[in-house]
Short mmCIF file of C-alpha atoms and ligand atoms in Angstrom, two decimals:
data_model
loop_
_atom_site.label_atom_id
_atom_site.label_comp_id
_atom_site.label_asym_id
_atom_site.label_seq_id
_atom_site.Cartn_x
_atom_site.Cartn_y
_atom_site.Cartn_z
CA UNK G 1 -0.64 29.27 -130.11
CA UNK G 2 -3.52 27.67 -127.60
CA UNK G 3 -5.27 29.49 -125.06
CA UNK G 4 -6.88 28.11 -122.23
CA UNK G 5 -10.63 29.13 -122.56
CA UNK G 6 -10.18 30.63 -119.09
CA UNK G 7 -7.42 32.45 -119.99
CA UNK G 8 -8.39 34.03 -123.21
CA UNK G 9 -12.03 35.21 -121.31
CA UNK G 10 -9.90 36.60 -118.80
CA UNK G 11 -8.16 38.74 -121.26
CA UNK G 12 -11.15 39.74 -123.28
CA UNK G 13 -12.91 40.86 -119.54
CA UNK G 14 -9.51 42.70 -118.72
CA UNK G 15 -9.18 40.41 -115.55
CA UNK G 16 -5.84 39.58 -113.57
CA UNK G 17 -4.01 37.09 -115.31
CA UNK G 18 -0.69 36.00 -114.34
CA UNK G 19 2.01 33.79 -116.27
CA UNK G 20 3.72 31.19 -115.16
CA UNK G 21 7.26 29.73 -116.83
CA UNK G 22 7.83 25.88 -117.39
CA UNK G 23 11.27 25.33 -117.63
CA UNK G 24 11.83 24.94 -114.16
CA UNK G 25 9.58 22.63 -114.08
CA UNK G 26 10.92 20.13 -116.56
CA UNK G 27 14.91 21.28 -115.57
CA UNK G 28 14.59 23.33 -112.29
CA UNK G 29 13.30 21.03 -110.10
CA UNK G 30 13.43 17.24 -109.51
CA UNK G 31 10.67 15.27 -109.68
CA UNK G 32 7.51 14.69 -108.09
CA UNK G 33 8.57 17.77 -106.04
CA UNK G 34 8.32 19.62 -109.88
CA UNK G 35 4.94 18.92 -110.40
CA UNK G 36 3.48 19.67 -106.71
CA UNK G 37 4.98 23.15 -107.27
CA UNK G 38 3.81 24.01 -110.71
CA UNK G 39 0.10 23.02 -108.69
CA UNK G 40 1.30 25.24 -105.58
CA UNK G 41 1.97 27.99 -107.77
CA UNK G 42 -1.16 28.16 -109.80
CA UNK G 43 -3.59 27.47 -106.52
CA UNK G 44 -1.39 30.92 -105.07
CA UNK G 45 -2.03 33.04 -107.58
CA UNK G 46 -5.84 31.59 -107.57
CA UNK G 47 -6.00 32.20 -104.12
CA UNK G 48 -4.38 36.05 -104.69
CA UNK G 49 -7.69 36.67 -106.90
CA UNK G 50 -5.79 36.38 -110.46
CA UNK G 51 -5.37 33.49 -113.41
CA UNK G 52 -3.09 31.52 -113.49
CA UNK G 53 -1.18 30.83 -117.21
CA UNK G 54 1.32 28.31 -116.76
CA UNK G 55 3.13 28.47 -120.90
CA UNK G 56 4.89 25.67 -122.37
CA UNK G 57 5.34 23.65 -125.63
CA UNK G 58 3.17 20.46 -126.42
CA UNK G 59 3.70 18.47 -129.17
CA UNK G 60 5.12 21.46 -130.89
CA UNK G 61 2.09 23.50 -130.04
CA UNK G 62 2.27 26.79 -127.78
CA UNK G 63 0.27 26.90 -124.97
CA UNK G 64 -0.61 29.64 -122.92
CA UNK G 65 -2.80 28.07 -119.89
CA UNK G 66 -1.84 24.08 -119.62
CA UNK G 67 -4.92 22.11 -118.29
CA UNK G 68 -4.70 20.20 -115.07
CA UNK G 69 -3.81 16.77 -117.27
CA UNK G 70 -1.00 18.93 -119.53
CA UNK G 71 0.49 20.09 -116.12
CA UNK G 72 0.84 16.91 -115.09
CA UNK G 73 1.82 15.31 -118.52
CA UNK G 74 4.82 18.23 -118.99
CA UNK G 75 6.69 17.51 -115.25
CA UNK G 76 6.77 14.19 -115.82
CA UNK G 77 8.02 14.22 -119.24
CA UNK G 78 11.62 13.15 -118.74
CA UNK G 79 12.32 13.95 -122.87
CA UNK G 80 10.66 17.35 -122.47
CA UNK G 81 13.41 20.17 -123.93
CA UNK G 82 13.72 23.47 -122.51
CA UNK G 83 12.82 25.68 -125.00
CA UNK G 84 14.54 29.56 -125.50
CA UNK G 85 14.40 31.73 -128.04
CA UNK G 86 17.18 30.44 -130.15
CA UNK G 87 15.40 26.85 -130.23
CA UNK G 88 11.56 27.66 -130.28
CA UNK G 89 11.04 27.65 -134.14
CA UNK G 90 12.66 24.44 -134.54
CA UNK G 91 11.15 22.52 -131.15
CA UNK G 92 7.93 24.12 -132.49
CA UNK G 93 8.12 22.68 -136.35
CA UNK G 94 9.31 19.14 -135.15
CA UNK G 95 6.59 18.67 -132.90
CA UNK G 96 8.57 18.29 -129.58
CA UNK G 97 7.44 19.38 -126.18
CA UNK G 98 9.76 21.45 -123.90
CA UNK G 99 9.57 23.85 -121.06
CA UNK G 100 9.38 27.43 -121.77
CA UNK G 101 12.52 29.72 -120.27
CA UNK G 102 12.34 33.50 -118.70
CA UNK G 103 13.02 34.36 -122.39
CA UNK G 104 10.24 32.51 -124.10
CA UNK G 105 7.73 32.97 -121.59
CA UNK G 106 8.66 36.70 -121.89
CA UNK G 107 7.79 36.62 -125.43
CA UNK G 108 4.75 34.10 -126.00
CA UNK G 109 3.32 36.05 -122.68
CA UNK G 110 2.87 39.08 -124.12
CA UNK G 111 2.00 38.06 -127.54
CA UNK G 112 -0.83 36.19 -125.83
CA UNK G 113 -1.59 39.73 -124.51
CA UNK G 114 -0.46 38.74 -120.33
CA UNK G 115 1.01 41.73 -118.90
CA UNK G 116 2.60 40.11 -116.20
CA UNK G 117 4.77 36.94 -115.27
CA UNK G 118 6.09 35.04 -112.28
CA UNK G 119 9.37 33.38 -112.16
CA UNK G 120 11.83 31.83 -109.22
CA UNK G 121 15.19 33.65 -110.29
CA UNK G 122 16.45 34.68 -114.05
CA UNK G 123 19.04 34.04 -116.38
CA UNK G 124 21.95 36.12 -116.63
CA UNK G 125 26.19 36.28 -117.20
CA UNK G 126 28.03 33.15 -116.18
CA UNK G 127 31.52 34.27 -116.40
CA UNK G 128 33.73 30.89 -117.46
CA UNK G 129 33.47 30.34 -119.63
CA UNK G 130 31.31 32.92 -120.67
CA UNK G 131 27.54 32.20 -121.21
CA UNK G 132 24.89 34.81 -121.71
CA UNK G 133 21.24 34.07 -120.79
CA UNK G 134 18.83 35.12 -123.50
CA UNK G 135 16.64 36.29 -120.57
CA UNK G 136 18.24 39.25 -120.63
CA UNK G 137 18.01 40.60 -124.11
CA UNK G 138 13.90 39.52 -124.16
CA UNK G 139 13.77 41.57 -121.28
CA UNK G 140 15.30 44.34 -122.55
CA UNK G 141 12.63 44.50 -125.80
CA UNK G 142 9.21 43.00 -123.81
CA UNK G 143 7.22 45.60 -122.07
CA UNK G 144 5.74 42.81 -119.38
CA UNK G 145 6.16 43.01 -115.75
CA UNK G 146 8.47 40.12 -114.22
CA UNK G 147 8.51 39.01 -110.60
CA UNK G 148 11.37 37.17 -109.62
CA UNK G 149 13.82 36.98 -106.52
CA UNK G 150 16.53 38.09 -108.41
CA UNK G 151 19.60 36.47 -110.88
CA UNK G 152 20.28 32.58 -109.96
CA UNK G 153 22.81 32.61 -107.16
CA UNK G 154 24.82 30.79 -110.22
CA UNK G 155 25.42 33.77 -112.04
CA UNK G 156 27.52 36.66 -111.75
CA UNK G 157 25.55 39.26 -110.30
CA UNK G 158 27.69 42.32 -110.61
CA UNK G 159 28.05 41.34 -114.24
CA UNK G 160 24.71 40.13 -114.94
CA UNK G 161 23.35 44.04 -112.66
CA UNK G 162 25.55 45.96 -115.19
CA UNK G 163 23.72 43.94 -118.43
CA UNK G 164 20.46 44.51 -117.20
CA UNK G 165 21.09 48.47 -116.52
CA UNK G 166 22.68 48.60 -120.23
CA UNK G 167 20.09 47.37 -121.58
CA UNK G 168 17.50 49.42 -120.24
CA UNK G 169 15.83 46.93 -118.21
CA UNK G 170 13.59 48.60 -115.47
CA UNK G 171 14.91 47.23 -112.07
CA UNK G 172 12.66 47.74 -109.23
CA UNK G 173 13.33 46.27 -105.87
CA UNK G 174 10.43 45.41 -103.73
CA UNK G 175 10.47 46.85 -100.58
CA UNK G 176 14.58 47.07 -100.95
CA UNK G 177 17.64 48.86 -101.87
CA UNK G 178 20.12 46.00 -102.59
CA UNK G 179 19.65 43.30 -105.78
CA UNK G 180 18.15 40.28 -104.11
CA UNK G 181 20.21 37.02 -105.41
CA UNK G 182 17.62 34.91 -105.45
CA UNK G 183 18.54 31.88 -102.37
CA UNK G 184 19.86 34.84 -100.26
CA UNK G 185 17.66 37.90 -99.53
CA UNK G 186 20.34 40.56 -100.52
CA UNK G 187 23.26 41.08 -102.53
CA UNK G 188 25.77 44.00 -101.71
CA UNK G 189 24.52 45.73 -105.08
CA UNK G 190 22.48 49.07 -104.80
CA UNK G 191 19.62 49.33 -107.21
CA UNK G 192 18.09 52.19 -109.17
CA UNK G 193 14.56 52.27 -107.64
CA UNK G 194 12.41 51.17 -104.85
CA UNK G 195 9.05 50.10 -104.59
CA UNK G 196 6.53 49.70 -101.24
CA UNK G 197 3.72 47.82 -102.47
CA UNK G 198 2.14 46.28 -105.55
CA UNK G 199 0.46 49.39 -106.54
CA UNK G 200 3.54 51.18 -106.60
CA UNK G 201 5.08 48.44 -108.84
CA UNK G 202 2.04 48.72 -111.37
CA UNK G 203 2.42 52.26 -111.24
CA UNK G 204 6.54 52.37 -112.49
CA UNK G 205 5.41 49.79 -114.80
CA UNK G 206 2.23 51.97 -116.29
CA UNK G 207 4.75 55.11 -116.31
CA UNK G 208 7.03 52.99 -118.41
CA UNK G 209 4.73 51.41 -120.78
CA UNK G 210 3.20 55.04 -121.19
CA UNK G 211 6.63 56.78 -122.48
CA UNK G 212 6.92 53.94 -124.87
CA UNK G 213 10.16 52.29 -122.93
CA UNK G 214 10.10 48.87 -124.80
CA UNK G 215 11.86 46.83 -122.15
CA UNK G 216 10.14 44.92 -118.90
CA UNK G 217 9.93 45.90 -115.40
CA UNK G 218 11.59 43.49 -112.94
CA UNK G 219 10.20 43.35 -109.72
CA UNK G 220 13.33 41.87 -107.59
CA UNK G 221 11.05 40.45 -104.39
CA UNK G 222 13.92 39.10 -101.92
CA UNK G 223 13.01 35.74 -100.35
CA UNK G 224 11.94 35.77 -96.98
CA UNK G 225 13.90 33.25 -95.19
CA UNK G 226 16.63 32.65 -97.47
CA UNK G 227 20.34 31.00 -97.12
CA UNK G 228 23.31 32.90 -96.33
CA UNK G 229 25.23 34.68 -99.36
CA UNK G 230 28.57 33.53 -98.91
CA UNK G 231 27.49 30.06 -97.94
CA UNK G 232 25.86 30.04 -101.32
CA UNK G 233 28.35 31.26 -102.95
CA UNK G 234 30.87 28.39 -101.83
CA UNK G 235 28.61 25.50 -103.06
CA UNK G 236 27.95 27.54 -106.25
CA UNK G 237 31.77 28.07 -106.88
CA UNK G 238 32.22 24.00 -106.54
CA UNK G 239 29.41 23.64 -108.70
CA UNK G 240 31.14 25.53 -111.19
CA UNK G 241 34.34 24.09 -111.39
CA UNK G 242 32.61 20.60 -111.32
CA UNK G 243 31.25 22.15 -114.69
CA UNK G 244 34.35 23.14 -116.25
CA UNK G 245 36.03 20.22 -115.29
CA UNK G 246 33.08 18.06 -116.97
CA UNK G 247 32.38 20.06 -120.36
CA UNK G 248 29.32 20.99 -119.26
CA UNK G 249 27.99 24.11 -121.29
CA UNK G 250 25.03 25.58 -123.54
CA UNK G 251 21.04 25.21 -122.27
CA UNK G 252 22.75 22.00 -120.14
CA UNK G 253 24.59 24.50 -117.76
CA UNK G 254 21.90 26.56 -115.97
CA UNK G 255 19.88 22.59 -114.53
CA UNK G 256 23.82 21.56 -114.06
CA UNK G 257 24.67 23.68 -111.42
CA UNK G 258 20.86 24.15 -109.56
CA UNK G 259 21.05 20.30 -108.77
CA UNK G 260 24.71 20.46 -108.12
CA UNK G 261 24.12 22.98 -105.72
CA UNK G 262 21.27 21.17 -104.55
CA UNK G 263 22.41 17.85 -103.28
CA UNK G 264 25.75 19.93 -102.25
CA UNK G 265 23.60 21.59 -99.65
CA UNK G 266 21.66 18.88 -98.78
CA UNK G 267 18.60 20.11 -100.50
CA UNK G 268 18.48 22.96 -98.98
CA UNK G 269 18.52 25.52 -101.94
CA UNK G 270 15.97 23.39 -103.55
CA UNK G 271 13.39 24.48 -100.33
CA UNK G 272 14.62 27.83 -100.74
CA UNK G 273 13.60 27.63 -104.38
CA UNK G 274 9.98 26.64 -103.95
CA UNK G 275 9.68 29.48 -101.18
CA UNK G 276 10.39 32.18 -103.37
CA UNK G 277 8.44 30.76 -106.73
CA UNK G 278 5.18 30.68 -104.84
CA UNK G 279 6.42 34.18 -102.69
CA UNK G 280 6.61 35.77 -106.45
CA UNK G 281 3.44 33.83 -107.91
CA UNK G 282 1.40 35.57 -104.74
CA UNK G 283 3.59 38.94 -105.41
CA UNK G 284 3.09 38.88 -109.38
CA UNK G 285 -1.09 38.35 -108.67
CA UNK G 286 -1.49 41.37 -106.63
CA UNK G 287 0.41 43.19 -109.68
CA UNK G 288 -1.47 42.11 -112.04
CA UNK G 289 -4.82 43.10 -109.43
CA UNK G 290 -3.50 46.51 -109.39
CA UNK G 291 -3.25 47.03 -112.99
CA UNK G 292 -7.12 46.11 -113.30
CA UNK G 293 -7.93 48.06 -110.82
CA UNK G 294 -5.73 51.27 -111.08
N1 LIG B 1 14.67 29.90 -111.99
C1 LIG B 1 14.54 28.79 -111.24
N2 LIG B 1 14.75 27.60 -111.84
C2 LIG B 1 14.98 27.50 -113.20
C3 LIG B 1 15.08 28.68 -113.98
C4 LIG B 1 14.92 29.85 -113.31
O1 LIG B 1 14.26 28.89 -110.04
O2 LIG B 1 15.11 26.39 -113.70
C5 LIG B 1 15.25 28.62 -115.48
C6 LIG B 1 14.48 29.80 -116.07
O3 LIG B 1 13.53 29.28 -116.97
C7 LIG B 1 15.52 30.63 -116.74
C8 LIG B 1 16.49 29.59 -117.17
O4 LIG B 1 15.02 31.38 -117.80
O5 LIG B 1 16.55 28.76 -116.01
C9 LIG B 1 17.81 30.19 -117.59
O6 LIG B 1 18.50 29.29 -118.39
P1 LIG B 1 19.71 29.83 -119.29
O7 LIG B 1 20.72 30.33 -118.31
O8 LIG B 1 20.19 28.61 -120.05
O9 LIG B 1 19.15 30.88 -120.19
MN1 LIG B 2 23.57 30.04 -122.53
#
């Protein structure tokens, strides 16, 4: 594993340091809009006073804190893999470069020592045919704060809610009392616990780590102009059958259906998308500020 010089001094001085995931930048998003985010996104958590730690795999290496030229080098890397935690060994030991997931940035995060991590929406239950995110079960055993706007509008969110809860995942929504699902601002799911501000989110997430709970605290930040739920559901339902209909399945499912739903709304959820990524970047640096600080 590599660390950016800036990122490891930032660690040893106990500043703000925020992590950033790569898979949507090599699957999430289409290109050259993929690689004028991943820049948006570290500039917004500069500009929000913290580090920036973008992770991904390089030539089989790990590295936590890409340079300017490995930014660039990773979004337009049309081979690049996307790399979970059921694939990282092997992309790892044959030298390949991928994009890291919610899962793997989860883990190499926090074993680089980063206590807290931006993302645009997470994994979670697709119901047919049934297909399990690994983002859930790193969440549930990674104490590591993660900002994100909610499940992918994709996913079942009842099912994917009900996961999360048995797993122990801490859920807390920012400044609301319904799930957020990620293009839409609200879902009609109640969750467990409220927070006002970033201090309050560092706080549940102190309280946790202090009773030794082992799994991560989700900060569910709805987006604030965001697409109407039902209307997303409808493209994501086509989207899905397309899928069935096609075979499509496995690590090729979850970039499936985002540009499905994508060119079915006329690129609208893909504007949507950047919104909340750089909403949660700016969300997850003032976290990370208030842990320093408290
Ligand atoms: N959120 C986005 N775009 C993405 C993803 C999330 O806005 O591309 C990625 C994340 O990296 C997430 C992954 O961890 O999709 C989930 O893939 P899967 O369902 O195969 O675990
Ligand atoms: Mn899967």
């Amino acid at each position: 594993m590599r660390l950016h010089p800036e990122v490891s001094q930032a660690l040893q001085t106990h500043r703000a340091v925020v992590a950033l995931e790569s898979t949507v930048i090599t699957h999430g998003l289409p290109r050259p809009l993929n690689l004028e985010l991943a820049r948006k996104l570290e500039a917004t958590v500069r500009e929000a006073g913290a580090i920036p730690a973008t992770i991904a795999i390089l030539k089989g290496q790990v590295v936590v804190g890409l340079t300017a030229e490995e930014l660039e080098a990773i979004a337009n890397d049309e081979s690049a893999d996307k790399a979970s935690l059921w694939n990282l060994g092997a992309l790892v030991a044959q030298g390949k470069s991928a994009g890291t997931t919610v899962a793997s940035t989860t883990f190499l995060a926090h074993r680089a020592g980063i206590q807290v991590f931006a993302t645009g929406g997470i994994g979670g239950v697709h119901p047919h045919p049934y297909d399990e995110s690994a983002d859930l079960l790193e969440l549930s055993r990674t104490p590591i704060v993660v900002v994100s706007a909610g499940p992918k509008s994709i996913l079942d969110l009842a099912a994917t809610l009900e996961r999360l809860e048995s797993l122990g995942v801490a859920l807390l929504g920012y400044k609301t009392n319904h799930l957020p699902a990620f293009h839409s601002p609200s879902s009609p799911y109640p969750l467990p616990a409220r927070v006002e501000s970033p201090l309050e989110a560092a706080r549940a997430y102190k309280a946790a780590r202090a009773l030794g709970l082992p799994g991560a605290s989700l900060v569910l930040n709805p987006i604030s102009k965001g697409l109407d739920f039902a209307q997303v559901q409808r493209w994501v339902e086509q989207a899905t059958q397309e899928a069935a209909r096609l075979g499509i399945g496995g690590k090729a499912l979850t970039p499936f259906l985002l540009r499905r739903i994508s060119e079915l709304s006329g690129g609208q959820t893909d504007e949507a998308n950047l919104r909340l990524l750089e909403e949660n970047a700016r969300l997850a640096a003032q976290i990370a500020l208030a842990l320093t600080q408290e």
